[in-house]
PDB file of C-alpha atoms in Angstrom:
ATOM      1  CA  UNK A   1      10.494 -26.333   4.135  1.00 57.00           C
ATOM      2  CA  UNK A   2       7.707 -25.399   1.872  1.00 64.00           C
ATOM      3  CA  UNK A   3       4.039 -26.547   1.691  1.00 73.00           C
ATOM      4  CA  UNK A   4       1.812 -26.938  -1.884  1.00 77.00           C
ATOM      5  CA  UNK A   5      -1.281 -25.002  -1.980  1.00 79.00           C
ATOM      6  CA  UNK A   6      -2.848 -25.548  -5.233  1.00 83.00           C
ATOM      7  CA  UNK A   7      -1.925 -27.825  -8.445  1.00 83.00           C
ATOM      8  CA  UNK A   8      -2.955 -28.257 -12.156  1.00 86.00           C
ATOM      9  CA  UNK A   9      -2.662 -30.100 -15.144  1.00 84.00           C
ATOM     10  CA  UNK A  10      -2.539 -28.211 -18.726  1.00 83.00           C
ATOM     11  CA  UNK A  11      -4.592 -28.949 -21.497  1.00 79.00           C
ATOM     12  CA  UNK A  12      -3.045 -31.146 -23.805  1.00 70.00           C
ATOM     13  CA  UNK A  13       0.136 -31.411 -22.442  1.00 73.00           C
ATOM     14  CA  UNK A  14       1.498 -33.588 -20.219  1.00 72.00           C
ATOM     15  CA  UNK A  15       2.721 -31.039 -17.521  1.00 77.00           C
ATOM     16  CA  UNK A  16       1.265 -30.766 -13.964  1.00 76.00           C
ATOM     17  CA  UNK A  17       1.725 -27.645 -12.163  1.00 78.00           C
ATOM     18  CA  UNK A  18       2.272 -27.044  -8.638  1.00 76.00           C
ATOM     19  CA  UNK A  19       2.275 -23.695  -6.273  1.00 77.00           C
ATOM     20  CA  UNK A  20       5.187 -24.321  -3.753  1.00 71.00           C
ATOM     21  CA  UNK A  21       4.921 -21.853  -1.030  1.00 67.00           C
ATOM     22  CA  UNK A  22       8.634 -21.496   0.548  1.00 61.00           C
ATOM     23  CA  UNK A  23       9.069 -20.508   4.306  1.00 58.00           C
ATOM     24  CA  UNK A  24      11.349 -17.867   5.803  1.00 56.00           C
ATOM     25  CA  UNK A  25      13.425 -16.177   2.762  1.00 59.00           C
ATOM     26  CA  UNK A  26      12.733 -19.075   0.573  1.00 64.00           C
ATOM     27  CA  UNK A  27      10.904 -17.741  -2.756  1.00 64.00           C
ATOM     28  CA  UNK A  28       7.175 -19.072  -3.858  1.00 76.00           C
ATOM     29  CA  UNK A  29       7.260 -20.956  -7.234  1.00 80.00           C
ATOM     30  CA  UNK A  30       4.959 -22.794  -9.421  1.00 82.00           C
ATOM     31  CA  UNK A  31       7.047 -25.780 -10.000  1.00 80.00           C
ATOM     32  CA  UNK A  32       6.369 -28.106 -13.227  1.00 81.00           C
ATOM     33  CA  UNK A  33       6.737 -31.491 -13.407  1.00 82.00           C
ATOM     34  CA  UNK A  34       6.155 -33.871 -16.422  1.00 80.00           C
ATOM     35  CA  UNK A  35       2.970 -36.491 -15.661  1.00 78.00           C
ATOM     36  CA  UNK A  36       6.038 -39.267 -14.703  1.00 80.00           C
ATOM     37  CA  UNK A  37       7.540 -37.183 -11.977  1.00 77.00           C
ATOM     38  CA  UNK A  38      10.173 -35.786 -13.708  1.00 80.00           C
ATOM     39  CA  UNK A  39      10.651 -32.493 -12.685  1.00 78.00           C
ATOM     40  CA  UNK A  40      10.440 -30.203 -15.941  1.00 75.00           C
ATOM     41  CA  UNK A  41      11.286 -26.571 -14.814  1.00 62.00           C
ATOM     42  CA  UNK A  42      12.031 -25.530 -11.253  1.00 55.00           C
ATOM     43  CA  UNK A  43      11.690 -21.285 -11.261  1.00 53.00           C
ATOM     44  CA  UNK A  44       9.819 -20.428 -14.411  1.00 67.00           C
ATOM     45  CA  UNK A  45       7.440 -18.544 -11.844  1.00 80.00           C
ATOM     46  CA  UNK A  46       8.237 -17.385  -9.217  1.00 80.00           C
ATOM     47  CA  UNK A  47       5.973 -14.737  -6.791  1.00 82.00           C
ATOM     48  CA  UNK A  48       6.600 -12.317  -4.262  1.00 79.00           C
ATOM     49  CA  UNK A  49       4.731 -12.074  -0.963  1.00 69.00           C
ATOM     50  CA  UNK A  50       2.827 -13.275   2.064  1.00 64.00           C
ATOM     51  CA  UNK A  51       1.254 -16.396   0.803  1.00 74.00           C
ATOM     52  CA  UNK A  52       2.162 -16.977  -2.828  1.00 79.00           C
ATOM     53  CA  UNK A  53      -0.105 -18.148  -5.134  1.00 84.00           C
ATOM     54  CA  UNK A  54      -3.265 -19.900  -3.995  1.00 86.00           C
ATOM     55  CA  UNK A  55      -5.051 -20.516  -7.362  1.00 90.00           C
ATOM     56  CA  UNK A  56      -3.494 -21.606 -10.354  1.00 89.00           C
ATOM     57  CA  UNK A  57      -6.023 -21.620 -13.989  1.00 92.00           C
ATOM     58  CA  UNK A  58      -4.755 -23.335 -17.039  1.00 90.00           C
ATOM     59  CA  UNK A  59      -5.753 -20.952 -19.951  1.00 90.00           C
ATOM     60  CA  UNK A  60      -4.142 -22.975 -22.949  1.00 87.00           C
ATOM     61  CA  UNK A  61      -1.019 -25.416 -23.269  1.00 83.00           C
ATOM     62  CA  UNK A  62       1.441 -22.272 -22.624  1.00 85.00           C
ATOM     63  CA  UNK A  63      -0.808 -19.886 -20.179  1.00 89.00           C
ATOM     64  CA  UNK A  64      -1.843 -19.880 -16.936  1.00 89.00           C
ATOM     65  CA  UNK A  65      -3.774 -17.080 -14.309  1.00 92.00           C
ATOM     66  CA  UNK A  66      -2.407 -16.966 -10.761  1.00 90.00           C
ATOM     67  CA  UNK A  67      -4.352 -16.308  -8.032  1.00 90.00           C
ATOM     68  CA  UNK A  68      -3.667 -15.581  -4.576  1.00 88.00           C
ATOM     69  CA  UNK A  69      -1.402 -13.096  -2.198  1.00 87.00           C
ATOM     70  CA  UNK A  70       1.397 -11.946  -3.465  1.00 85.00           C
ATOM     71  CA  UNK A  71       2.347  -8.834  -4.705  1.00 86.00           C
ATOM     72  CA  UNK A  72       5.080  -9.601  -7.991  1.00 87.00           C
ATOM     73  CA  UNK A  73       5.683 -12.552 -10.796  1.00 87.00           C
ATOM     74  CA  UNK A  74       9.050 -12.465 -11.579  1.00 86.00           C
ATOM     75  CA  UNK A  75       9.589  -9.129 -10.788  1.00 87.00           C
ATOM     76  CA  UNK A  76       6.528  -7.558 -12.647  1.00 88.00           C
ATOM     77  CA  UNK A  77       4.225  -5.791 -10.451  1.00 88.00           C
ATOM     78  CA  UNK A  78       0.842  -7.698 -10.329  1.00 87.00           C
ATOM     79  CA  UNK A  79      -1.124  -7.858  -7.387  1.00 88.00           C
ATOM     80  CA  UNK A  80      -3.689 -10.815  -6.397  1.00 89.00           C
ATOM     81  CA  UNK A  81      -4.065 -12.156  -9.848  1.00 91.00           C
ATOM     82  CA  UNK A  82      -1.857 -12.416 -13.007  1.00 91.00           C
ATOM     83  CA  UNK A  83      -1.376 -14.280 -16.394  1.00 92.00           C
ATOM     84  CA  UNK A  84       2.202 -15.824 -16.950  1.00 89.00           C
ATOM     85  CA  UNK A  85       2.963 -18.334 -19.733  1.00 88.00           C
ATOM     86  CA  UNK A  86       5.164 -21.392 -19.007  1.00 83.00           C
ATOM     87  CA  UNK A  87       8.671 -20.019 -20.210  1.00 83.00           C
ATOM     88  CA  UNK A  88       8.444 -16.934 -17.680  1.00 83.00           C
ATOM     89  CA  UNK A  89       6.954 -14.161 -19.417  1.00 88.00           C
ATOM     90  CA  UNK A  90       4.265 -12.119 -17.754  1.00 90.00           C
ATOM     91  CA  UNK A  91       1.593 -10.346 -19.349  1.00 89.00           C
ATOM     92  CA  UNK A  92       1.697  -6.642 -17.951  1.00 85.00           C
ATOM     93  CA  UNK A  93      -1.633  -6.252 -19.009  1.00 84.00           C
ATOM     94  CA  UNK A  94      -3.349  -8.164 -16.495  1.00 85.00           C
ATOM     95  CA  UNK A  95      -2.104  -5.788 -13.843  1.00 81.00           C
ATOM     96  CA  UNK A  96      -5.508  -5.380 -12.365  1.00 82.00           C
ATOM     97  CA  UNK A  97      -4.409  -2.922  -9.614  1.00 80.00           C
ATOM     98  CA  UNK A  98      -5.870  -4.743  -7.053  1.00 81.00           C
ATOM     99  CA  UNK A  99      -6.385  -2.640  -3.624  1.00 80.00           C
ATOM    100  CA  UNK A 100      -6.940  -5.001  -0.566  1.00 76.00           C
ATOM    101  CA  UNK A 101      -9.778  -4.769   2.217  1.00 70.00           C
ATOM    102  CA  UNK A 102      -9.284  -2.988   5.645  1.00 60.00           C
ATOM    103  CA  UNK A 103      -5.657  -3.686   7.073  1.00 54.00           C
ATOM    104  CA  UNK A 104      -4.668  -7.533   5.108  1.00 56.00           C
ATOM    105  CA  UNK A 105      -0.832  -7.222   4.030  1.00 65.00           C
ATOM    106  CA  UNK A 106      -1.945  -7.396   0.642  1.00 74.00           C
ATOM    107  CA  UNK A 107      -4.888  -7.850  -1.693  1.00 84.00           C
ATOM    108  CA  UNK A 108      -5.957 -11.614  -2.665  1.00 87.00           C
ATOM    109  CA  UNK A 109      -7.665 -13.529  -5.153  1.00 92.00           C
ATOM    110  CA  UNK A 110      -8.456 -17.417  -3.884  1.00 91.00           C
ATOM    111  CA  UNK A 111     -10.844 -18.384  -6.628  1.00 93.00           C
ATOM    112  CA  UNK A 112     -10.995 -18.110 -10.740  1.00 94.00           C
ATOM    113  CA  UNK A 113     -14.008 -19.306 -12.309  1.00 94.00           C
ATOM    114  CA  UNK A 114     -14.374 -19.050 -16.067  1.00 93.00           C
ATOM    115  CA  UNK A 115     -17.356 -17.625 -17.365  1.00 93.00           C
ATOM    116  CA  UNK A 116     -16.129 -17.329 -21.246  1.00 85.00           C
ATOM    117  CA  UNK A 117     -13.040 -17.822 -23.609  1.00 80.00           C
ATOM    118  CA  UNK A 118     -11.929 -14.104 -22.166  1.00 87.00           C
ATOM    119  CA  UNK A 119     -14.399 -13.401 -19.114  1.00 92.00           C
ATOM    120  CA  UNK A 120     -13.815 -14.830 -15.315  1.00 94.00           C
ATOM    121  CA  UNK A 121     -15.333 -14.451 -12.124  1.00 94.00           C
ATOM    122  CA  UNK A 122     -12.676 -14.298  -9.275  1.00 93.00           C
ATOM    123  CA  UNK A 123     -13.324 -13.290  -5.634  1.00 93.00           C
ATOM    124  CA  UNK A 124     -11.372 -12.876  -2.601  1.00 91.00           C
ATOM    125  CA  UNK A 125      -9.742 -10.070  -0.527  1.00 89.00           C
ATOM    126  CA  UNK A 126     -10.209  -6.682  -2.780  1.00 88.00           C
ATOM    127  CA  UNK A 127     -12.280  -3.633  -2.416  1.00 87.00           C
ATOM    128  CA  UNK A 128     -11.131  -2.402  -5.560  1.00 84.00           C
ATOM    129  CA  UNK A 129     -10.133  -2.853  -9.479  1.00 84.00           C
ATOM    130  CA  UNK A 130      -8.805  -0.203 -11.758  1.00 79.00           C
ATOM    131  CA  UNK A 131      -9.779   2.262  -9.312  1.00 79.00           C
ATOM    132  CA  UNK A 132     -13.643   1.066  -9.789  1.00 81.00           C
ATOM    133  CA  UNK A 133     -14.874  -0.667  -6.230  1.00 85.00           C
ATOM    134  CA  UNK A 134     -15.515  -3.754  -6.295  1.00 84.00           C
ATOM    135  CA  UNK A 135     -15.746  -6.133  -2.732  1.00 82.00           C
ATOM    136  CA  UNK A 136     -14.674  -9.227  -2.643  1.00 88.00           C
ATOM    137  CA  UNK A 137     -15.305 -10.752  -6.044  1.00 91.00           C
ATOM    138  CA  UNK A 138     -15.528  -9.119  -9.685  1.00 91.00           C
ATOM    139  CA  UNK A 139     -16.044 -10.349 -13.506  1.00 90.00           C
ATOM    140  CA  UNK A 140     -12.745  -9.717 -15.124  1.00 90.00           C
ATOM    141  CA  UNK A 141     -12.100  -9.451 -19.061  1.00 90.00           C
ATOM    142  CA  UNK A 142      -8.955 -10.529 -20.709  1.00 89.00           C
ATOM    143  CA  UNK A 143      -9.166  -8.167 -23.490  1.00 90.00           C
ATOM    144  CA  UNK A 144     -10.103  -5.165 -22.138  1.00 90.00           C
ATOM    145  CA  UNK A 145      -7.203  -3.080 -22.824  1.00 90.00           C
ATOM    146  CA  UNK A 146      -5.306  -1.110 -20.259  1.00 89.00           C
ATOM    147  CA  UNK A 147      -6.270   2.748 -19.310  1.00 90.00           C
ATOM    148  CA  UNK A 148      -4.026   5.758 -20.450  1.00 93.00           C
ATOM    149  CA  UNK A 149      -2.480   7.123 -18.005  1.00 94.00           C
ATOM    150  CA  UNK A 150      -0.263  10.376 -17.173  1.00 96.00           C
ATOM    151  CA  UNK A 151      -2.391  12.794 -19.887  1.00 97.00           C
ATOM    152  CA  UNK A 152      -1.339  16.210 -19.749  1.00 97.00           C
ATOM    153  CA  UNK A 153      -1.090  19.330 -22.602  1.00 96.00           C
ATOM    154  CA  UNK A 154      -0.437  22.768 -23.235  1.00 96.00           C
ATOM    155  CA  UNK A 155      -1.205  25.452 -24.982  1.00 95.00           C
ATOM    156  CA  UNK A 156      -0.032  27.792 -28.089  1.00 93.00           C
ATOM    157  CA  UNK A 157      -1.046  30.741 -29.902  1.00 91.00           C
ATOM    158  CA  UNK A 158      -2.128  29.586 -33.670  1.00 88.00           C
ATOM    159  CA  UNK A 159      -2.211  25.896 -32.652  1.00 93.00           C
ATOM    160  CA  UNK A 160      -4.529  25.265 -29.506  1.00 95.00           C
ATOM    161  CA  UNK A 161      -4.566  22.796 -27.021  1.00 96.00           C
ATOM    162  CA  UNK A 162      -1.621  19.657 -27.449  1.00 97.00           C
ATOM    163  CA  UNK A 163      -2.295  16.935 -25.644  1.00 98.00           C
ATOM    164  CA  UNK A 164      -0.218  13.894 -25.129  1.00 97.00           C
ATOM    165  CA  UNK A 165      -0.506  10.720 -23.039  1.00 98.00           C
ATOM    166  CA  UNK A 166       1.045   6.844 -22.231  1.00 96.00           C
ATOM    167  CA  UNK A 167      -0.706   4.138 -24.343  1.00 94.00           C
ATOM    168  CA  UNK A 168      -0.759   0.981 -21.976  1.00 91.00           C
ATOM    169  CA  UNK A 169      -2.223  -1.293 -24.379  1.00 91.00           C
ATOM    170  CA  UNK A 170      -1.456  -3.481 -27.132  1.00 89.00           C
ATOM    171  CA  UNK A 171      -4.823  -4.746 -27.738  1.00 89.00           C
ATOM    172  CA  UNK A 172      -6.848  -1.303 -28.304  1.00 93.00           C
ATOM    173  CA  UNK A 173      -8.254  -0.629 -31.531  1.00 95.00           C
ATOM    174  CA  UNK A 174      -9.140   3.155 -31.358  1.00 96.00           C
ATOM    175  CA  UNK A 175      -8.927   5.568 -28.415  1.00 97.00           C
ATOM    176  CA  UNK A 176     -11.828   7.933 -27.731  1.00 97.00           C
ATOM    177  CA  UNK A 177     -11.156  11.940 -26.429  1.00 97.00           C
ATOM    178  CA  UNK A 178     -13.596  13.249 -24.311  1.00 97.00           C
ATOM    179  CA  UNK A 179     -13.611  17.009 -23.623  1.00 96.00           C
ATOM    180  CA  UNK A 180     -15.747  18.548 -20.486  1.00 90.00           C
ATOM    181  CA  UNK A 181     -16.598  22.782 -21.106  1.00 71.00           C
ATOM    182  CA  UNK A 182     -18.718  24.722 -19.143  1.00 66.00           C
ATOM    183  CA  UNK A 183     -21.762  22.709 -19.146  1.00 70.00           C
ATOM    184  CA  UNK A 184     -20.180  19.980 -16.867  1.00 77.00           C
ATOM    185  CA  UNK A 185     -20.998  17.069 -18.908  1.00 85.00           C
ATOM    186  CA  UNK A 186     -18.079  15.246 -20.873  1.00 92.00           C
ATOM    187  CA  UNK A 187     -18.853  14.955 -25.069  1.00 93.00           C
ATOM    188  CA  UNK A 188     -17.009  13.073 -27.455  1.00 95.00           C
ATOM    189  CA  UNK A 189     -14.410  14.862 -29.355  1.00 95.00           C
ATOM    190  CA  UNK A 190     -12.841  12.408 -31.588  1.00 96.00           C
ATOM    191  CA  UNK A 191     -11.761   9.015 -32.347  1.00 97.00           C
ATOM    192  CA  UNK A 192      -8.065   7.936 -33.039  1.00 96.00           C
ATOM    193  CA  UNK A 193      -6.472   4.745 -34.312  1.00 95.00           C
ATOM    194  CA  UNK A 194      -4.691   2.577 -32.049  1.00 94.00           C
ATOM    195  CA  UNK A 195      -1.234   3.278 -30.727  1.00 91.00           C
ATOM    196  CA  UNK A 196      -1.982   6.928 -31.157  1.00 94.00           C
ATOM    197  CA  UNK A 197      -0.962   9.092 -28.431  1.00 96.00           C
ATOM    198  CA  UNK A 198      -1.429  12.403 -29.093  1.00 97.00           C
ATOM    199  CA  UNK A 199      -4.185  14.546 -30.460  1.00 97.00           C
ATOM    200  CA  UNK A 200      -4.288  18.599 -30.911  1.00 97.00           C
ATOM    201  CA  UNK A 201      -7.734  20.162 -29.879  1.00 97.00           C
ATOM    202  CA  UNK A 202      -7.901  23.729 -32.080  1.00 95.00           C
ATOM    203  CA  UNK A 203     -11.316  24.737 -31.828  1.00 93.00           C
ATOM    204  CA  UNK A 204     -10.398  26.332 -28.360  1.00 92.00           C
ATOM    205  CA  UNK A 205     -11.025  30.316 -26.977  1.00 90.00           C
ATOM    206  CA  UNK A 206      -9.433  32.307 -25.042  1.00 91.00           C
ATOM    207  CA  UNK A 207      -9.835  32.561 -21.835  1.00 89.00           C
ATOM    208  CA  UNK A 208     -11.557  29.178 -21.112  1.00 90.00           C
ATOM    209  CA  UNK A 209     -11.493  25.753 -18.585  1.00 90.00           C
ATOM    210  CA  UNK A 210     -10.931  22.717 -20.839  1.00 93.00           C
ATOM    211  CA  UNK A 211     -11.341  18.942 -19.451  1.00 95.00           C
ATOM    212  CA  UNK A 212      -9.939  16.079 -20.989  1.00 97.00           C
ATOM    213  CA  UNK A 213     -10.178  12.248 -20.602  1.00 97.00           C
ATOM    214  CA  UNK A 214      -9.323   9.589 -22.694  1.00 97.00           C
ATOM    215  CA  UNK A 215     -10.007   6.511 -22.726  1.00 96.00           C
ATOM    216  CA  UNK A 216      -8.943   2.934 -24.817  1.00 95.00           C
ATOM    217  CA  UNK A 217     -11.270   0.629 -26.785  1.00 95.00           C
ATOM    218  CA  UNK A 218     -10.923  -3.000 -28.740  1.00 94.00           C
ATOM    219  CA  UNK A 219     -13.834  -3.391 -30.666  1.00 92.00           C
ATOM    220  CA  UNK A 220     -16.546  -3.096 -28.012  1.00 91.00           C
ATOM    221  CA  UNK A 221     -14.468  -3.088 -24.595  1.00 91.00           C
ATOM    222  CA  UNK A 222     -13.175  -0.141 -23.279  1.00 92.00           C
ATOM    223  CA  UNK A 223     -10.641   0.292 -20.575  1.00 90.00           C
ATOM    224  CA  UNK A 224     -11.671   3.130 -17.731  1.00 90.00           C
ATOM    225  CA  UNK A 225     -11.079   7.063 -18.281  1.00 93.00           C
ATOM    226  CA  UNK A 226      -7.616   8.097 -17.773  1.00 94.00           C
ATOM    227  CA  UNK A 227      -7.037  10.728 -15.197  1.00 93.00           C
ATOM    228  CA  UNK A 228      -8.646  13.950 -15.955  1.00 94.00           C
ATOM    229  CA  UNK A 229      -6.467  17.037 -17.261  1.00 96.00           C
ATOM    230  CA  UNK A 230      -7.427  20.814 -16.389  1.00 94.00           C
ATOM    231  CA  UNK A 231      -5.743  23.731 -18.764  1.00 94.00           C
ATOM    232  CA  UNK A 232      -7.215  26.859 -19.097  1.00 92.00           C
ATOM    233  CA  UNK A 233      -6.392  29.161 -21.767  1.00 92.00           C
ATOM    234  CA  UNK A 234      -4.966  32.781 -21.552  1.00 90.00           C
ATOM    235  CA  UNK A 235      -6.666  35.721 -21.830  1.00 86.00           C
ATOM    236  CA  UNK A 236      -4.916  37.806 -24.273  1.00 74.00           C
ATOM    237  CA  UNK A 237      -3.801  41.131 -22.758  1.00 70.00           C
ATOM    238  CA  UNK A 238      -5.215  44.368 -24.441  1.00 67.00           C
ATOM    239  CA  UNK A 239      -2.849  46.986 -26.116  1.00 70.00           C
ATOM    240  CA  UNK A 240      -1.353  49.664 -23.930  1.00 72.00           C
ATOM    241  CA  UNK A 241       0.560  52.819 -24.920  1.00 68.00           C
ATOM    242  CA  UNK A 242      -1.987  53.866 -27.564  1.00 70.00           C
ATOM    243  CA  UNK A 243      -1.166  58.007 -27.772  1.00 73.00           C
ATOM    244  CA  UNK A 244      -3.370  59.722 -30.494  1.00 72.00           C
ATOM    245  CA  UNK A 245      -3.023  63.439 -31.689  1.00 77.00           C
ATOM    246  CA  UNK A 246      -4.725  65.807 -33.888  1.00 73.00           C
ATOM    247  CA  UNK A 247      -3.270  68.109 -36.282  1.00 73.00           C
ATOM    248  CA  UNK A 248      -5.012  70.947 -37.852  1.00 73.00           C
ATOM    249  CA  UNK A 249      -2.407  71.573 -40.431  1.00 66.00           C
TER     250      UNK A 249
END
């Protein structure tokens, strides 16, 4: 037993798709079917979760956002909203982190309204994106890259402060490093290329709190700060055992 919930046609093609929402263990697909009926492919998509997906948005002949409740496509995590192309593949980019509202089983996205080639409006059951809150309905970019996440560093004598982190994205064009000192406020310490992932901070003292960010930019767009990173550097211990003696001789 399943029931439809939302169909399609893509753009210059001559395949319809439809979101068939199973019942009991059966899984939710997005079936498509060529414009005579003929079925074309039975599980290129298939979602995981309450109420499957809800909304479906043609992109181009190959690519298509899903909207709805539902927590995976075909196995990638992707809450509420995703982009999958026709043959299966998921983009893991559009992993919006969606957080739902009060107690719902899940977050939600039951509308997609295209406000550009890259920018959408979509609302439905959310309180927040990427950590940033947003209730009920948000303007999404496509090309925003993803955040860094998991920065951390250390320390050495001679060298200063290493810092490392996961790059996300493989639509940044430069990542920017912030560093936040004493004053509180966070200043812009450099600029690297994209796919960099580490950067070595030497003009460091001893002795000192150092706060780092980072963050991931293509061409104007830039994804949200990573997590912040605290290190502070050693003091460095002063001499003991210093014996002096005079001699008259």
């Amino acid at each position: 037993n399943t029931s439809l919930a939302a169909a399609a046609i893509m753009p210059e093609s001559n395949v319809i798709l439809v979101s068939a929402i199973g019942s009991g263990n059966e899984p939710n697909k997005v079936i498509q079917f060529n414009t005579d009926g003929a079925l074309k492919d039975d599980v290129s998509v298939a979602t995981s979760g309450s109420s499957g997906a809800s909304v479906i948005f043609p992109l181009d002949s190959d690519n298509i956002l899903l909207g709805g409740q539902f927590s995976t496509i075909n196995s990638v995590t992707s809450p509420g909203i995703g982009k999958v192309s026709l043959n299966g593949s998921v983009d893991m980019e559009v992993n919006l982190n969606l957080v739902e509202i009060g107690n719902f089983s899940g977050p939600s996205v039951s509308s997609i309204e295209d406000l550009s080639e890259s920018e959408f409006l979509i609302s439905g059951n959310f309180s927040k994106i990427e950590g940033d809150d947003f209730t009920s309905s948000a303007i999404i970019n496509l090309e925003v890259p993803k955040l860094p996440t998991n920065l951390r560093g250390q320390f050495s004598f001679g060298e200063g402060i290493s810092l490392s982190w996961n790059d996300n994205s493989s639509k940044e064009t430069s990542h920017e490093i912030y560093r936040n000192t004493e004053d509180g406020e966070f200043e812009l310490l450099s600029t690297l290329p994209a796919d960099a992932n580490t950067f070595v901070d030497a003009d460091v003292s001893l002795a000192n709190n150092y706060v780092y960010t980072v963050r991931a930019l293509n061409g104007v767009l830039f994804s949200n700060n990573s997590t912040e990173f605290l290190i502070q550097t050693p003091d460095l211990p002063a001499p003991d055992g210093l014996n002096a003696e005079f001699d008259f001789t």
